[in-house]
Amino acid sequence: MSIYAVFLPMKDEEKSAQYRPQHLEFLEKLHESGSVSAYGKFADGSGGLVMYRAASYEETEKLVKEDPFVKEGARTYEIREWVMTSSEWK
């Protein structure tokens, strides 16, 4: 299992507000299943970040494309595989 950081830059603020409840519900279900380990928005309002756990880039992208924000055109996405070197916050 790999970790993928998915950036969700703002594309349409109106659509983001409209689809936020569905987006959060989608992420919570993935969090409960273990496919998402963390998610949140950037303080400056420019978008958000979701940390996925998946076997491949393709598996991650398949999930990302089901996110209501992406499906409805509220956000674009950028996926990067991330290698964690420490799990401690200091």
XYZ file of C-alpha atoms in Angstrom:
90
model
C 0.000 0.000 0.000
C 1.262 3.446 -0.931
C 0.259 6.925 0.197
C -0.874 9.516 -2.333
C -1.250 13.223 -1.629
C -4.093 14.613 -3.716
C -4.259 18.374 -4.133
C -7.711 19.704 -4.995
C -7.205 23.264 -6.290
C -10.268 25.503 -6.399
C -11.888 25.678 -9.830
C -15.404 26.974 -9.057
C -16.249 28.463 -5.641
C -20.017 28.256 -6.178
C -19.891 24.574 -7.065
C -17.502 23.937 -4.161
C -20.023 25.403 -1.732
C -22.881 23.480 -3.366
C -21.146 20.077 -3.356
C -19.224 20.388 -0.056
C -21.647 18.177 1.945
C -21.443 15.374 -0.639
C -17.658 15.751 -0.846
C -17.277 15.441 2.928
C -19.639 12.454 3.063
C -17.632 10.768 0.288
C -14.338 11.340 2.136
C -15.741 10.181 5.484
C -16.821 6.867 3.935
C -13.354 6.402 2.445
C -11.809 7.330 5.792
C -13.926 4.701 7.554
C -12.832 2.068 5.010
C -9.150 2.998 5.391
C -8.697 4.406 1.872
C -8.295 7.986 3.156
C -6.086 8.752 6.125
C -6.507 12.547 6.360
C -8.201 15.439 4.595
C -8.725 19.149 4.984
C -8.853 22.555 3.339
C -6.147 25.162 2.926
C -6.603 28.178 5.195
C -6.300 30.588 2.271
C -9.325 29.062 0.495
C -7.310 27.911 -2.525
C -8.394 24.273 -2.240
C -7.646 21.232 -0.138
C -5.538 18.111 0.376
C -6.565 14.479 0.751
C -4.173 11.684 1.755
C -5.181 8.392 0.111
C -3.906 4.873 0.812
C -4.000 2.738 -2.326
C -2.139 0.026 -4.213
C -1.429 2.246 -7.218
C -1.702 5.658 -8.802
C -4.475 4.298 -11.033
C -6.494 3.074 -8.041
C -6.117 6.471 -6.405
C -7.162 8.316 -9.542
C -10.235 6.101 -9.891
C -11.308 7.115 -6.359
C -10.492 10.792 -6.930
C -12.643 10.860 -10.059
C -15.614 9.704 -7.924
C -15.245 12.668 -5.535
C -18.268 14.965 -6.036
C -15.945 17.992 -6.167
C -14.146 16.485 -9.169
C -17.212 14.908 -10.816
C -19.154 18.182 -10.701
C -16.290 20.432 -11.836
C -15.779 22.255 -8.536
C -12.106 21.275 -8.263
C -9.275 19.994 -10.372
C -6.799 17.481 -8.959
C -3.119 16.641 -8.835
C -1.908 13.300 -7.465
C 1.562 12.744 -6.034
C 2.880 9.578 -4.399
C 4.220 10.465 -0.958
C 6.811 8.591 1.081
C 6.479 9.177 4.816
C 9.791 9.283 6.664
C 8.445 10.086 10.111
C 5.105 9.708 11.825
C 5.913 12.028 14.737
C 4.758 15.635 14.978
C 7.225 17.908 16.713
